[in-house]
Amino acid sequence: MFPLRQIVGNVTRRVVPSIRAMSSKGPLVDTAVDNEGIATVTMQRLPVNSLNLELLQAMDKALDEVVEKKCKGMILTSASPTVFSAGLDIMEMYKPDMKRVETFWTTLQEVWIKLFGSNFITAAAINGHAPAGGCLLAMSCEYRVMMSGKYTIGLNETALGIVAPNWFMQTMTNTISQREAELALTTARMFSVEEALKVGLIDESATDKADAVAKCKKFIKKFDRIPALARSLTKQKARQAPLTWMSDNRKQDTQEFLMFVGHPKVQKSLEMYIQALKQKAGK
Ligand SMILES: CC(C)(COP(=O)(O)OP(=O)(O)OC[C@H]1O[C@@H](n2cnc3c(N)ncnc32)[C@H](O)[C@@H]1OP(=O)(O)O)[C@@H](O)C(=O)NCCC(=O)NCCS
């Protein structure tokens, strides 16, 4: 899945810095590369960056762009002042068109493979709430800085009657201990910034978004002193098990999701959750 030639090819190519800010074509994601070869990928599907098919496709493209521009690192963040990402767009799963929901899931898998398995350095500037898929995206990065405030982060799928897929769980156990992850997953725990810091779900807190982005840049620049090939191969080895699992089980994972999302009980849970969200918003 990640042949040595490909890895060597990617890390030995020199980063060509660009002083020009570059934007991806899609308005759902903005990609800007600074003069040090660090890309900032900003999700901008407001209000909450819920991950629908189109946002995931735009992210998939943005990740390809980071490779094409030979960026040394990438910071993932959000254009919302209070939400990093609300996770999977529930409306994609509620009374779904089966063909679209299949593409939705396989695109999510693709984004995860590219983000979790990237050769370039990744950091998340979490400028607000990061439930479920938002937490997954942040955990797929190598470093997380979260803005202080009354924001929460975690995998809350069980609260919606959804079982988090194996690779969501593996991404969490790659970040925090197996014991903490099991407790967090079964109880659908949403961590405050302080709690996330304590358990290692995030690496640093920040005063605001600019501070979070600056801390992510500092993390990426640490690697200026580490040989790129050694860094990249070490990351690939450390992350090999979940990536191999995905490579071996991708079709089955999709089938399970489709069966699951088509189940009447799951549809009922989603319906109730949507109602609760609307009530909370006073609609
Ligand atoms: C992220 C969150 C904390 C932000 O809170 P907030 O800033 O007060 O924003 P709101 O809850 O008012 O949400 C704004 C809109 O986005 C919608 N929305 C929020 N999360 C969504 C999601 N995951 N999918 C689809 N729509 C979502 C809300 O229903 C609301 O829509 P409306 O304006 O049509 O009523 C909150 O929206 C939330 O908890 N969302 C659910 C997260 C979740 O459980 N995701 C799991 C998906 S599997």
XYZ file of C-alpha atoms and ligand atoms in Angstrom:
331
model
C 0.000 0.000 0.000
C 2.894 2.348 0.771
C 5.766 1.082 -1.384
C 9.199 2.238 -0.303
C 9.758 3.842 -3.709
C 6.722 6.043 -3.233
C 7.796 7.098 0.273
C 11.363 7.775 -0.819
C 10.068 9.683 -3.829
C 7.885 11.905 -1.725
C 10.308 12.808 1.016
C 13.391 13.339 -1.075
C 11.783 15.819 -3.417
C 12.705 19.306 -2.306
C 9.960 21.515 -0.974
C 9.611 24.491 -3.257
C 8.447 27.357 -1.069
C 5.802 29.666 -2.378
C 5.094 33.130 -1.061
C 1.806 33.148 -2.906
C -1.274 31.943 -1.014
C -2.855 29.169 -3.054
C -6.494 28.279 -2.892
C -8.114 25.010 -3.792
C -10.813 25.258 -6.427
C -13.637 24.182 -4.176
C -14.993 26.813 -1.808
C -15.566 24.203 0.914
C -11.853 23.950 1.675
C -9.134 26.569 1.381
C -5.489 25.587 1.004
C -2.831 28.246 1.590
C 0.893 27.500 1.479
C 3.355 29.792 3.289
C 6.913 30.614 2.271
C 8.258 27.771 4.429
C 6.267 25.110 2.597
C 3.652 24.676 5.324
C 0.090 24.323 4.047
C -2.912 25.480 6.043
C -5.995 23.542 5.025
C -9.132 25.283 6.279
C -12.507 23.571 6.301
C -15.126 26.178 5.536
C -18.481 24.481 5.291
C -20.209 26.747 7.762
C -21.751 26.765 10.236
C -20.294 23.549 11.677
C -18.166 21.828 8.990
C -20.326 18.726 9.138
C -18.639 16.261 6.827
C -20.902 15.655 3.855
C -19.808 14.046 0.598
C -18.823 17.330 -1.047
C -16.710 18.523 1.895
C -14.958 15.151 2.048
C -14.274 15.267 -1.689
C -12.837 18.777 -1.310
C -10.632 17.581 1.551
C -9.471 14.602 -0.477
C -8.430 17.008 -3.232
C -6.733 19.354 -0.754
C -4.637 16.487 0.626
C -3.537 15.615 -2.915
C -2.666 19.276 -3.449
C -0.431 19.277 -0.344
C 1.519 16.369 -1.869
C 1.617 17.971 -5.339
C 2.950 21.254 -3.890
C 5.594 19.213 -2.035
C 4.689 20.823 1.260
C 6.705 19.686 4.248
C 3.750 19.949 6.572
C 0.064 20.689 6.846
C -2.109 22.328 9.456
C -5.778 21.374 9.470
C -8.165 23.975 10.859
C -11.615 25.511 10.480
C -13.088 28.799 9.293
C -15.728 28.663 12.034
C -14.920 30.654 15.175
C -16.362 27.953 17.476
C -16.468 24.597 15.665
C -13.546 22.627 14.223
C -15.930 20.054 12.739
C -19.257 18.616 13.924
C -18.245 15.242 12.469
C -20.128 13.246 9.881
C -23.103 15.033 8.412
C -25.993 13.167 9.953
C -28.176 14.049 6.983
C -25.944 11.863 4.768
C -26.891 8.872 6.914
C -30.528 9.675 7.620
C -32.889 8.080 5.061
C -29.914 7.791 2.723
C -29.654 7.315 -1.002
C -27.686 4.054 -0.872
C -25.439 4.856 -3.840
C -24.524 8.291 -2.472
C -23.985 7.035 1.076
C -21.615 4.363 -0.243
C -19.549 7.029 -2.041
C -19.731 9.136 1.116
C -18.222 6.305 3.178
C -15.516 5.338 0.700
C -14.515 9.007 0.412
C -14.263 9.249 4.193
C -12.021 6.145 4.147
C -9.888 7.753 1.428
C -9.493 11.009 3.365
C -8.482 9.067 6.469
C -5.945 6.954 4.559
C -4.391 10.100 3.060
C -4.367 12.046 6.323
C -3.436 9.285 8.791
C -0.935 7.744 6.377
C 0.571 10.934 4.962
C 4.302 11.285 4.502
C 4.088 15.007 5.159
C 3.903 16.287 8.749
C 0.392 16.943 10.039
C -0.973 19.056 12.883
C -4.492 20.099 13.831
C -5.297 23.600 15.075
C -8.587 22.701 16.761
C -10.362 26.029 17.040
C -13.605 24.835 18.604
C -15.766 21.752 19.119
C -14.511 18.508 17.620
C -17.053 15.728 18.146
C -16.969 12.360 16.336
C -15.549 12.730 12.803
C -14.061 16.081 13.869
C -12.139 14.256 16.574
C -11.182 11.545 14.062
C -9.646 14.127 11.713
C -7.733 15.757 14.575
C -6.487 12.399 15.887
C -5.342 11.427 12.388
C -2.820 14.269 12.571
C 0.472 13.879 14.412
C -0.062 16.819 16.771
C -3.076 18.614 18.199
C -3.371 22.112 19.609
C -6.829 23.068 20.862
C -8.150 26.535 21.553
C -9.116 27.074 25.212
C -12.767 27.654 26.031
C -15.905 25.660 26.576
C -15.198 23.342 23.679
C -15.246 19.570 23.668
C -13.580 16.786 21.726
C -14.237 13.053 21.583
C -15.847 10.122 19.797
C -19.502 10.215 20.838
C -20.887 7.689 18.321
C -22.334 5.285 20.897
C -24.584 8.084 22.190
C -26.186 8.165 18.736
C -26.618 4.381 18.664
C -23.707 4.072 16.232
C -20.752 1.754 16.775
C -17.529 3.538 15.839
C -15.766 1.564 13.090
C -12.601 -0.349 13.901
C -10.352 2.291 12.284
C -11.927 5.112 14.334
C -11.083 3.089 17.441
C -7.572 2.326 16.209
C -7.001 6.003 15.518
C -7.983 6.718 19.105
C -5.760 4.004 20.577
C -2.934 5.464 18.467
C -3.498 8.692 20.429
C -4.481 7.728 23.981
C -4.138 4.487 25.932
C -6.279 1.436 25.142
C -7.885 1.718 28.592
C -8.757 5.417 28.220
C -9.994 4.830 24.676
C -12.268 1.942 25.690
C -13.797 4.010 28.482
C -14.168 7.062 26.252
C -15.735 5.084 23.393
C -18.200 3.060 25.465
C -19.347 6.107 27.422
C -19.322 8.443 24.366
C -17.142 10.762 26.434
C -16.669 14.316 25.269
C -13.519 15.781 26.831
C -13.126 19.404 27.862
C -9.897 21.058 26.695
C -8.332 20.508 30.142
C -9.423 16.853 30.263
C -8.183 16.234 26.716
C -4.817 17.708 27.646
C -4.563 15.564 30.763
C -5.249 12.322 28.938
C -3.088 13.199 25.894
C -5.962 13.502 23.427
C -4.509 16.920 22.606
C -0.884 17.978 22.989
C -1.258 21.672 23.830
C -3.919 24.261 24.465
C -3.882 27.725 22.882
C -5.318 31.131 23.694
C -6.897 31.578 20.261
C -6.770 30.275 16.698
C -3.659 32.286 15.772
C -1.854 30.858 18.800
C -2.989 27.323 17.855
C -1.719 27.745 14.288
C 1.592 29.219 15.554
C 2.063 26.240 17.900
C 1.314 23.814 15.063
C 3.926 25.574 12.904
C 6.459 25.328 15.705
C 5.780 21.578 15.896
C 6.240 21.156 12.139
C 9.459 23.184 12.175
C 10.940 20.882 14.840
C 11.462 18.400 12.029
C 13.836 20.720 10.176
C 16.523 19.042 12.280
C 15.390 15.457 11.606
C 16.244 13.645 8.348
C 12.993 13.586 6.345
C 13.237 9.992 5.153
C 13.894 8.622 8.638
C 10.972 10.648 10.006
C 8.591 9.529 7.311
C 9.472 5.836 7.461
C 9.251 5.880 11.252
C 5.773 7.427 11.053
C 4.670 4.824 8.487
C 5.908 1.992 10.680
C 4.262 3.431 13.797
C 0.937 3.719 11.918
C 1.208 0.540 9.870
C -1.298 -1.655 11.767
C -4.429 0.511 11.283
C -3.467 1.257 7.664
C -2.966 -2.431 6.901
C -6.283 -3.196 8.577
C -7.996 -0.703 6.293
C -6.248 -2.041 3.219
C -7.319 -5.619 4.066
C -10.866 -4.803 5.207
C -11.993 -1.794 3.218
C -14.811 -3.492 1.286
C -16.096 -5.279 4.378
C -15.980 -2.052 6.368
C -18.109 -0.371 3.669
C -20.589 -3.259 3.621
C -20.913 -3.144 7.409
C -21.541 0.594 7.303
C -24.197 0.185 4.598
C -25.952 -2.573 6.547
C -25.759 -0.511 9.677
C -27.040 2.701 8.184
C -29.933 0.808 6.559
C -31.055 -0.664 9.883
C -34.406 0.693 11.152
C -33.111 1.011 14.736
C -30.172 3.110 13.580
C -32.511 5.276 11.508
C -34.705 5.780 14.573
C -31.694 6.806 16.699
C -30.567 9.253 14.014
C -34.056 10.724 13.769
C -34.184 11.295 17.523
C -30.718 12.834 17.499
C -31.636 15.225 14.688
C -34.727 16.273 16.647
C -32.607 16.855 19.757
C -30.150 18.997 17.778
C -32.984 21.074 16.345
C -34.574 21.509 19.785
C -31.231 22.591 21.219
C -30.961 25.193 18.466
C -34.509 26.325 19.331
C -35.974 25.349 15.951
C -20.860 20.810 16.904
C -21.835 21.432 17.880
C -21.297 21.306 19.307
C -21.980 22.926 17.516
O -22.961 23.535 18.312
P -23.585 24.936 17.880
O -22.483 25.845 17.479
O -24.480 25.366 19.000
O -24.399 24.665 16.548
P -25.834 23.955 16.413
O -25.937 22.762 17.273
O -26.893 25.001 16.550
O -25.766 23.476 14.890
C -25.900 24.364 13.794
C -26.634 23.632 12.679
O -25.820 22.531 12.248
C -26.548 21.319 12.341
N -25.631 20.244 12.704
C -24.813 20.193 13.767
N -24.092 19.068 13.735
C -24.460 18.401 12.627
C -24.070 17.172 12.052
N -23.143 16.398 12.586
N -24.665 16.782 10.908
C -25.607 17.551 10.343
N -26.017 18.719 10.833
C -25.436 19.142 11.978
C -27.592 21.587 13.442
O -28.676 20.694 13.334
C -27.953 23.016 13.124
O -28.793 22.987 11.978
P -30.000 24.020 11.821
O -29.368 25.383 11.827
O -30.626 23.655 10.525
O -30.898 23.783 13.013
C -23.222 20.776 17.830
O -23.846 21.134 16.585
C -23.205 19.268 17.905
O -22.992 18.712 18.965
N -23.429 18.592 16.752
C -23.536 17.169 16.693
C -22.194 16.543 16.678
C -22.305 15.046 16.580
O -22.866 14.392 17.431
N -21.754 14.493 15.501
C -21.790 13.096 15.304
C -22.184 12.794 13.921
S -22.080 11.048 13.639
